[in-house]
Amino acid sequence: MTVNYNLDVSSTSLIGFIKLQLRWRGSIWKSVVMELILFTSLFSLVTIIYRTNYFLSEKQRRFWDDFTALFDQKLDYIPLTFMLGFFVTIVVGRWSDIFQNIGWVDTTALFIATYVRGTDEKSRILRRNILRYMVLTQVLIFRDISMQVRRRFPTLETVVAAGIMQDAEKDKYNDTALKYNKYFVPIQWCYSLLYEARTQGKISADVMLNEIMKQIGDYRKGLGQLVNYDWVPIPLVYPQVVFLAVRIYFLLAIIGRQSVLIDGEPPKDPNPIFPLVPFLMTALQFIFYVGWMKVAENLMNPFGGLFSPLGPSTWSFHSP
Amino acid sequence: MTVNYNLDVSSTSLIGFIKLQLRWRGSIWKSVVMELILFTSLFSLVTIIYRTNYFLSEKQRRFWDDFTALFDQKLDYIPLTFMLGFFVTIVVGRWSDIFQNIGWVDTTALFIATYVRGTDEKSRILRRNILRYMVLTQVLIFRDISMQVRRRFPTLETVVAAGIMQDAEKDKYNDTALKYNKYFVPIQWCYSLLYEARTQGKISADVMLNEIMKQIGDYRKGLGQLVNYDWVPIPLVYPQVVFLAVRIYFLLAIIGRQSVLIDGEPPKDPNPIFPLVPFLMTALQFIFYVGWMKVAENLMNPFGGLFSPLGPSTWSFHSP
Amino acid sequence: MTVNYNLDVSSTSLIGFIKLQLRWRGSIWKSVVMELILFTSLFSLVTIIYRTNYFLSEKQRRFWDDFTALFDQKLDYIPLTFMLGFFVTIVVGRWSDIFQNIGWVDTTALFIATYVRGTDEKSRILRRNILRYMVLTQVLIFRDISMQVRRRFPTLETVVAAGIMQDAEKDKYNDTALKYNKYFVPIQWCYSLLYEARTQGKISADVMLNEIMKQIGDYRKGLGQLVNYDWVPIPLVYPQVVFLAVRIYFLLAIIGRQSVLIDGEPPKDPNPIFPLVPFLMTALQFIFYVGWMKVAENLMNPFGGLFSPLGPSTWSFHSP
Amino acid sequence: MTVNYNLDVSSTSLIGFIKLQLRWRGSIWKSVVMELILFTSLFSLVTIIYRTNYFLSEKQRRFWDDFTALFDQKLDYIPLTFMLGFFVTIVVGRWSDIFQNIGWVDTTALFIATYVRGTDEKSRILRRNILRYMVLTQVLIFRDISMQVRRRFPTLETVVAAGIMQDAEKDKYNDTALKYNKYFVPIQWCYSLLYEARTQGKISADVMLNEIMKQIGDYRKGLGQLVNYDWVPIPLVYPQVVFLAVRIYFLLAIIGRQSVLIDGEPPKDPNPIFPLVPFLMTALQFIFYVGWMKVAENLMNPFGGLFSPLGPSTWSFHSP
Amino acid sequence: MTVNYNLDVSSTSLIGFIKLQLRWRGSIWKSVVMELILFTSLFSLVTIIYRTNYFLSEKQRRFWDDFTALFDQKLDYIPLTFMLGFFVTIVVGRWSDIFQNIGWVDTTALFIATYVRGTDEKSRILRRNILRYMVLTQVLIFRDISMQVRRRFPTLETVVAAGIMQDAEKDKYNDTALKYNKYFVPIQWCYSLLYEARTQGKISADVMLNEIMKQIGDYRKGLGQLVNYDWVPIPLVYPQVVFLAVRIYFLLAIIGRQSVLIDGEPPKDPNPIFPLVPFLMTALQFIFYVGWMKVAENLMNPFGGLFSPLGPSTWSFHSP
């Protein structure tokens, strides 16, 4: 759910800032609003119980004063800032690695268009098939790691319908009896076509054949890396510990932040406005921390719609 | 808006420091001054209302004492330092990746000058065209990701006028019916020219042809990476949360930093100088934090004038 | 012990969060539960001694008040957060390097299937043997660095039984008189087979032979890297210092966190609920810090079951 | 100004520590001493005015007590530690990138010595010239980015005098009408010589020629990277903000650190030794922070004498 | 002095933790024990003077109360945690870079065994010599950067005695009149042998020769990197500032940590146990910080025994 906002930040003025904040799709506001409402409701409920005369006796309220103050003070035990800072950095690094490995057919397409010669129909189809198989590999993999692509291609039939696979190929693919990495069967088809092209003299030198083979190999490696990233995520304990810490912190803040002590002393004149200050600040803190956490949640699962593999595929159909 | 200041810091003395600070273009002062004036004005306004006798009664002022103290204390809830520190580090890393991928034609130009032989006019034009197409690709991409280059080349006609594209090529380019990555059509032209040169014996070996092809491929990959970086920015939530935190912090500081408590106690003799201390310190804090934030804002949008692609292009026209 | 949880975090809502927390295998709960029970028991024991009237005189209890308060205050001397933050970052970086080097035969297998020609039985066996030797190298190495693989293949006989090695090969391997890096003997066999294939014309060009050789070389280098990582771990002092700090901290917290001072003052009405607050918060702190530490402990020893080398091996038997 | 101290730290004992501290060249002491004296003088001046009876009345001194205490407390607003920590990490990373790109002719020299055959005088000169041109490129670039090399070679004549360039070459170089990247003209000469050597059969295969070409290309790319690093520094705002923060902090510390409150209370018996404690600690803080800052200042400008390009050059003259 | 402890941490239980802590070689305990004893002695000495009645009058002791409290409070000025955290991260990064560059002959050896054909004695010696020269280069370099290897090979004679160099080679090496990088003379010998092998047809194709040349080139580059790392260490200021900060901190802690104030107040009943608490905590702090610092000290000087180059060398003698 990455939304492009470059133009908005291109002027570094206050107006750019306001524009940036007013965006809704993929924004902090959208990702935080529901939980913020929940937090505010619970906080208000506790405030009402605590500050009005309907629920607690004077003595109970005095106990509650100390209780919340104690809680407020101990909230610091939870090392939110560091956990989030380090965790987000790791997740961003991983996300950017994944982004490098998505697999682009462009360079290879250009090489194939140059090295695989022949202007007859058969040569054209040959070139097209090689690229189609590369795109097909990508689609097969993204179907398993991205919900959005899965929804677009729920079955192999839909892939055939989109013209990325042919019926005969689908059967051949289904007949392949591999338990792992079946994804890469189309790459093998690519390679066969290329070797054939070399034998027929459509590729005029071994060094050219080898160059294309290597590039497709790198493409495959990138996709394989995606599969691995999907297969071995960041150890479960890490996100659990971080996300739990954030939520527990604000759950306890509902009690702790009722306290209005100033340097350990209550303000001299009680005033109904005072409790609003810690509430306001805690709500802001909520927005910032939960927003920060959302960065991590978003990036940990980058294939929830980030990339549409159809881009390159469409391209490759028109190119050679 | 990167300004070169290396010479100023080359002596690590106090004088070097002062020289560094006195620079204006691209400096902290320039980027902070407007917002600092705004902040100072608002802060002064609140101070005048609070500290003079015209607006508040004595009782109101006592309430205000507690109110600002409470605010001051709760300001710490906003984890500015960490957010900025981690965020700037990520942005700087990304910026330096982008910088690596700008695309330099130099090495390739030298290879072409060596490998593509022939002293006749046709060979010279051939060599020149290959490089021109490389530069053209760069221009086409930068037109879409850099405001400044867009301003220099608002239409393809202006690119033609600058001699980077020919009229016939413009038409051919416009006729290409690609939805994505149309940028790389000139690379295809490069490749055709190179293959032709090999067939005509102007390049004497397949291994040489392949080397140039590979280098142009790497060049294209770098430019493709730029397009990707432009297309998938850092998730919106992250800069939103960080920039919002900084601005909210200083908005609330306008209230909170009116307080002059020393270890929870007001100074014994009230003195009009005391309120100046928290103001001065908060203004400094403003300069440092907002300046730090400006580093991130600047680097998130590196193509607001950073690089002039004409440098390499001009070069390549004269070289072979 | 990496457990896949991607699907659970794919919706970034509260429900996704709860689902994530409810997982048990490889979770924070599982890794923390035993030590948490121990911590709670000891803490309760000290509380009972301290707060009830059976063990301590009034005077002793007053002494104890000051004693725990002093301890509580000095607990901050232990820089847990930073040590853990920096250490976990380093360990995660190392783990992800190791993960890159596990060694995948896929690309090479595809190249061999394309470049090593011949449809007769001998050619098929040749292709299969080359891949088998690659897998064998992996198995030999993983037997020495991963407990789990060692358990699966306690002796070379079991490797033979699994069909990854032949009896004659086992003898040949045992006869090789190398003290170091004996692992890579099967790679030498690979290379001999490949050269033979080139001499017999099954590989039709030197450039093809060289490409396969290079890829197997990279594969070997990755595995060699694993051996090195196993051989030279992060210097012992670093994990010792970090893990010790965490444990000592919570050992001392058993005493220090008995204190219920609020801003240096005891609460006005003693209430048995008060001591529960620091206990609850310390228990949470225990969960977060020890959970964070477990991330490091887990990743420092990634071969305690992370990867099953049989995956690729099985694959390679069916492929060419 | 990098000074080698490896031997001193090779024993990790106290003696090694003391030896390390006693070094002067490039040390913390040398880089800090002048500013420390300035700081101490100013601090003492303020102390004398404040603590003696000659300048301030009793009432003024009481005001001053509160004033310094307030200042002391607000000093924390300046986030020195984080700014420096993150900034130094970025600068160190950049410095180590630059270090990787300095350009070493060694490997290439060895390849040329092997691949370019011929024992006659002409062949020897050919080999020597190729390497000389590589070194020449380095010298031309370092003249523009390193003060020290510029001082060694103020004009092209001095380069000629050092035997790195010939008179005819100087004229040819001056006649080249390039605005950018003129540095790489000698690389073009290298390439011409190499191609000639191939035509004359001194290099016996295209693959060998190509290998040398590629290595020289990598060498050029490294040097080009240096030019880029010099051309696009870290955005001015970042060092400005960090260096300013450090200096402002200690300027204000001159006032703020006059305060001797202990937990908000003055010590019971005034004693002239008390003010020495905050001074001593602030001076130490000064040493550590300013020293840390010096790390950044030094590394931001690595060519103020770090590398002597004559090392490799001298080497290459003797080698083939 | 890296000690292998992987097996001990393979179970993530308390027992694994205890086992890890009980190790002595290369442990925190060994590296900290001497300085800890020194610290404890000095601290006890000051305590005895301060707390007993023999040395100080009552008034002096009251002064001392304030004095230590002031010191204790100001200790926070020294930013130990951050300096160490950032510094250790940089040092660990550098160490792991160095580790990547140690130079492994394995892959090259396998290529040579495959590509350099011939079963006669001369061919065997040829293969062996090439590898021997590679190992020799490593030994020559490690003699200059690692104390331990220098001790093993104090003179070139001892290298000859170990069979890594021959007498004639030693003379030839000594006669080479290079000032810099003389280390790489044996690599030149390698290359000559290889070219000879190609001329004699022992290597059957240029592409094979070039591959081996390239691999040896990479090997040389790695070793060259080691020389560079040794030549240009982290700027002296950085370790000086960090190590000094740690030591000064604990020197001052000897005075500052005598204070037993609880939230600014002395405990009501003086009790000889109270001073033990800050001592214990400071001793723990000492162990953690100094231990952390030892990580940096150890890794800054990785060749104090880390790697025995004989491993690969022995291997290479038996292999081809």
PDB file of N, CA, C and O in Angstrom, chain E residues 63 67-68 77 79 84 100 103 123-124 134 143 145 191 196 252 257 265 285 296:
ATOM      1  N   PHE E  63      31.043  17.619  54.212  1.00  0.00           N
ATOM      2  CA  PHE E  63      31.460  18.190  52.934  1.00  0.00           C
ATOM      3  C   PHE E  63      31.531  17.093  51.863  1.00  0.00           C
ATOM      4  O   PHE E  63      31.065  17.221  50.742  1.00  0.00           O
ATOM      5  N   PHE E  67      29.954  16.581  48.166  1.00  0.00           N
ATOM      6  CA  PHE E  67      30.907  16.480  47.071  1.00  0.00           C
ATOM      7  C   PHE E  67      30.637  15.248  46.192  1.00  0.00           C
ATOM      8  O   PHE E  67      30.544  15.335  44.967  1.00  0.00           O
ATOM      9  N   THR E  68      30.469  14.101  46.860  1.00  0.00           N
ATOM     10  CA  THR E  68      30.230  12.886  46.074  1.00  0.00           C
ATOM     11  C   THR E  68      28.885  12.946  45.372  1.00  0.00           C
ATOM     12  O   THR E  68      28.742  12.486  44.233  1.00  0.00           O
ATOM     13  N   TYR E  77      27.110  13.409  32.401  1.00  0.00           N
ATOM     14  CA  TYR E  77      27.561  14.202  31.263  1.00  0.00           C
ATOM     15  C   TYR E  77      28.340  13.377  30.244  1.00  0.00           C
ATOM     16  O   TYR E  77      28.468  13.765  29.101  1.00  0.00           O
ATOM     17  N   PRO E  79      28.751  10.631  27.745  1.00  0.00           N
ATOM     18  CA  PRO E  79      27.780   9.831  26.970  1.00  0.00           C
ATOM     19  C   PRO E  79      28.313   8.463  26.600  1.00  0.00           C
ATOM     20  O   PRO E  79      28.413   8.117  25.431  1.00  0.00           O
ATOM     21  N   LEU E  84      29.904   4.083  22.867  1.00  0.00           N
ATOM     22  CA  LEU E  84      30.239   2.669  22.738  1.00  0.00           C
ATOM     23  C   LEU E  84      29.365   1.995  21.700  1.00  0.00           C
ATOM     24  O   LEU E  84      29.848   1.249  20.848  1.00  0.00           O
ATOM     25  N   GLN E 100      36.004 -11.016   5.375  1.00  0.00           N
ATOM     26  CA  GLN E 100      35.653 -11.414   4.009  1.00  0.00           C
ATOM     27  C   GLN E 100      36.870 -11.445   3.087  1.00  0.00           C
ATOM     28  O   GLN E 100      36.843 -12.025   2.012  1.00  0.00           O
ATOM     29  N   GLY E 103      41.241 -14.216   2.217  1.00  0.00           N
ATOM     30  CA  GLY E 103      41.858 -14.897   1.096  1.00  0.00           C
ATOM     31  C   GLY E 103      41.813 -16.403   1.230  1.00  0.00           C
ATOM     32  O   GLY E 103      42.475 -16.979   2.079  1.00  0.00           O
ATOM     33  N   SER E 123      53.769 -31.340 -14.731  1.00  0.00           N
ATOM     34  CA  SER E 123      52.466 -30.683 -14.598  1.00  0.00           C
ATOM     35  C   SER E 123      52.042 -30.624 -13.142  1.00  0.00           C
ATOM     36  O   SER E 123      51.487 -29.628 -12.675  1.00  0.00           O
ATOM     37  N   ARG E 124      52.288 -31.711 -12.423  1.00  0.00           N
ATOM     38  CA  ARG E 124      51.938 -31.729 -10.996  1.00  0.00           C
ATOM     39  C   ARG E 124      52.680 -30.634 -10.241  1.00  0.00           C
ATOM     40  O   ARG E 124      52.106 -29.937  -9.407  1.00  0.00           O
ATOM     41  N   MET E 134      50.479 -18.639  -4.225  1.00  0.00           N
ATOM     42  CA  MET E 134      49.334 -17.943  -3.629  1.00  0.00           C
ATOM     43  C   MET E 134      49.435 -17.934  -2.107  1.00  0.00           C
ATOM     44  O   MET E 134      49.233 -16.904  -1.450  1.00  0.00           O
ATOM     45  N   ARG E 143      52.652 -11.932   7.794  1.00  0.00           N
ATOM     46  CA  ARG E 143      53.835 -11.667   8.627  1.00  0.00           C
ATOM     47  C   ARG E 143      53.897 -10.203   9.037  1.00  0.00           C
ATOM     48  O   ARG E 143      54.393  -9.869  10.113  1.00  0.00           O
ATOM     49  N   ILE E 145      51.143  -8.067   9.210  1.00  0.00           N
ATOM     50  CA  ILE E 145      49.975  -7.501   9.893  1.00  0.00           C
ATOM     51  C   ILE E 145      49.542  -8.307  11.104  1.00  0.00           C
ATOM     52  O   ILE E 145      48.748  -7.833  11.896  1.00  0.00           O
ATOM     53  N   TYR E 191      51.303 -15.891 -12.390  1.00  0.00           N
ATOM     54  CA  TYR E 191      50.802 -15.516 -13.700  1.00  0.00           C
ATOM     55  C   TYR E 191      51.734 -16.005 -14.809  1.00  0.00           C
ATOM     56  O   TYR E 191      51.269 -16.469 -15.854  1.00  0.00           O
ATOM     57  N   GLU E 196      52.588 -19.661 -19.308  1.00  0.00           N
ATOM     58  CA  GLU E 196      53.426 -20.736 -19.848  1.00  0.00           C
ATOM     59  C   GLU E 196      52.585 -21.991 -20.087  1.00  0.00           C
ATOM     60  O   GLU E 196      52.667 -22.622 -21.141  1.00  0.00           O
ATOM     61  N   LEU E 252      36.178   8.503  37.823  1.00  0.00           N
ATOM     62  CA  LEU E 252      35.381   9.462  38.581  1.00  0.00           C
ATOM     63  C   LEU E 252      34.298   8.764  39.388  1.00  0.00           C
ATOM     64  O   LEU E 252      33.879   9.250  40.445  1.00  0.00           O
ATOM     65  N   ARG E 257      30.319   7.519  43.145  1.00  0.00           N
ATOM     66  CA  ARG E 257      29.426   6.449  43.561  1.00  0.00           C
ATOM     67  C   ARG E 257      29.533   6.090  45.037  1.00  0.00           C
ATOM     68  O   ARG E 257      29.001   5.075  45.475  1.00  0.00           O
ATOM     69  N   GLU E 265      17.770  12.365  49.019  1.00  0.00           N
ATOM     70  CA  GLU E 265      17.773  12.337  50.491  1.00  0.00           C
ATOM     71  C   GLU E 265      18.630  11.169  50.978  1.00  0.00           C
ATOM     72  O   GLU E 265      18.578  10.084  50.393  1.00  0.00           O
ATOM     73  N   GLN E 285      28.170  -2.330  36.347  1.00  0.00           N
ATOM     74  CA  GLN E 285      28.279  -1.393  35.234  1.00  0.00           C
ATOM     75  C   GLN E 285      29.678  -1.450  34.629  1.00  0.00           C
ATOM     76  O   GLN E 285      29.850  -1.443  33.407  1.00  0.00           O
ATOM     77  N   ALA E 296      35.257  -4.007  21.198  1.00  0.00           N
ATOM     78  CA  ALA E 296      35.860  -3.102  20.216  1.00  0.00           C
ATOM     79  C   ALA E 296      37.376  -3.269  20.177  1.00  0.00           C
ATOM     80  O   ALA E 296      37.976  -3.370  19.105  1.00  0.00           O
TER      81      ALA E 296
END
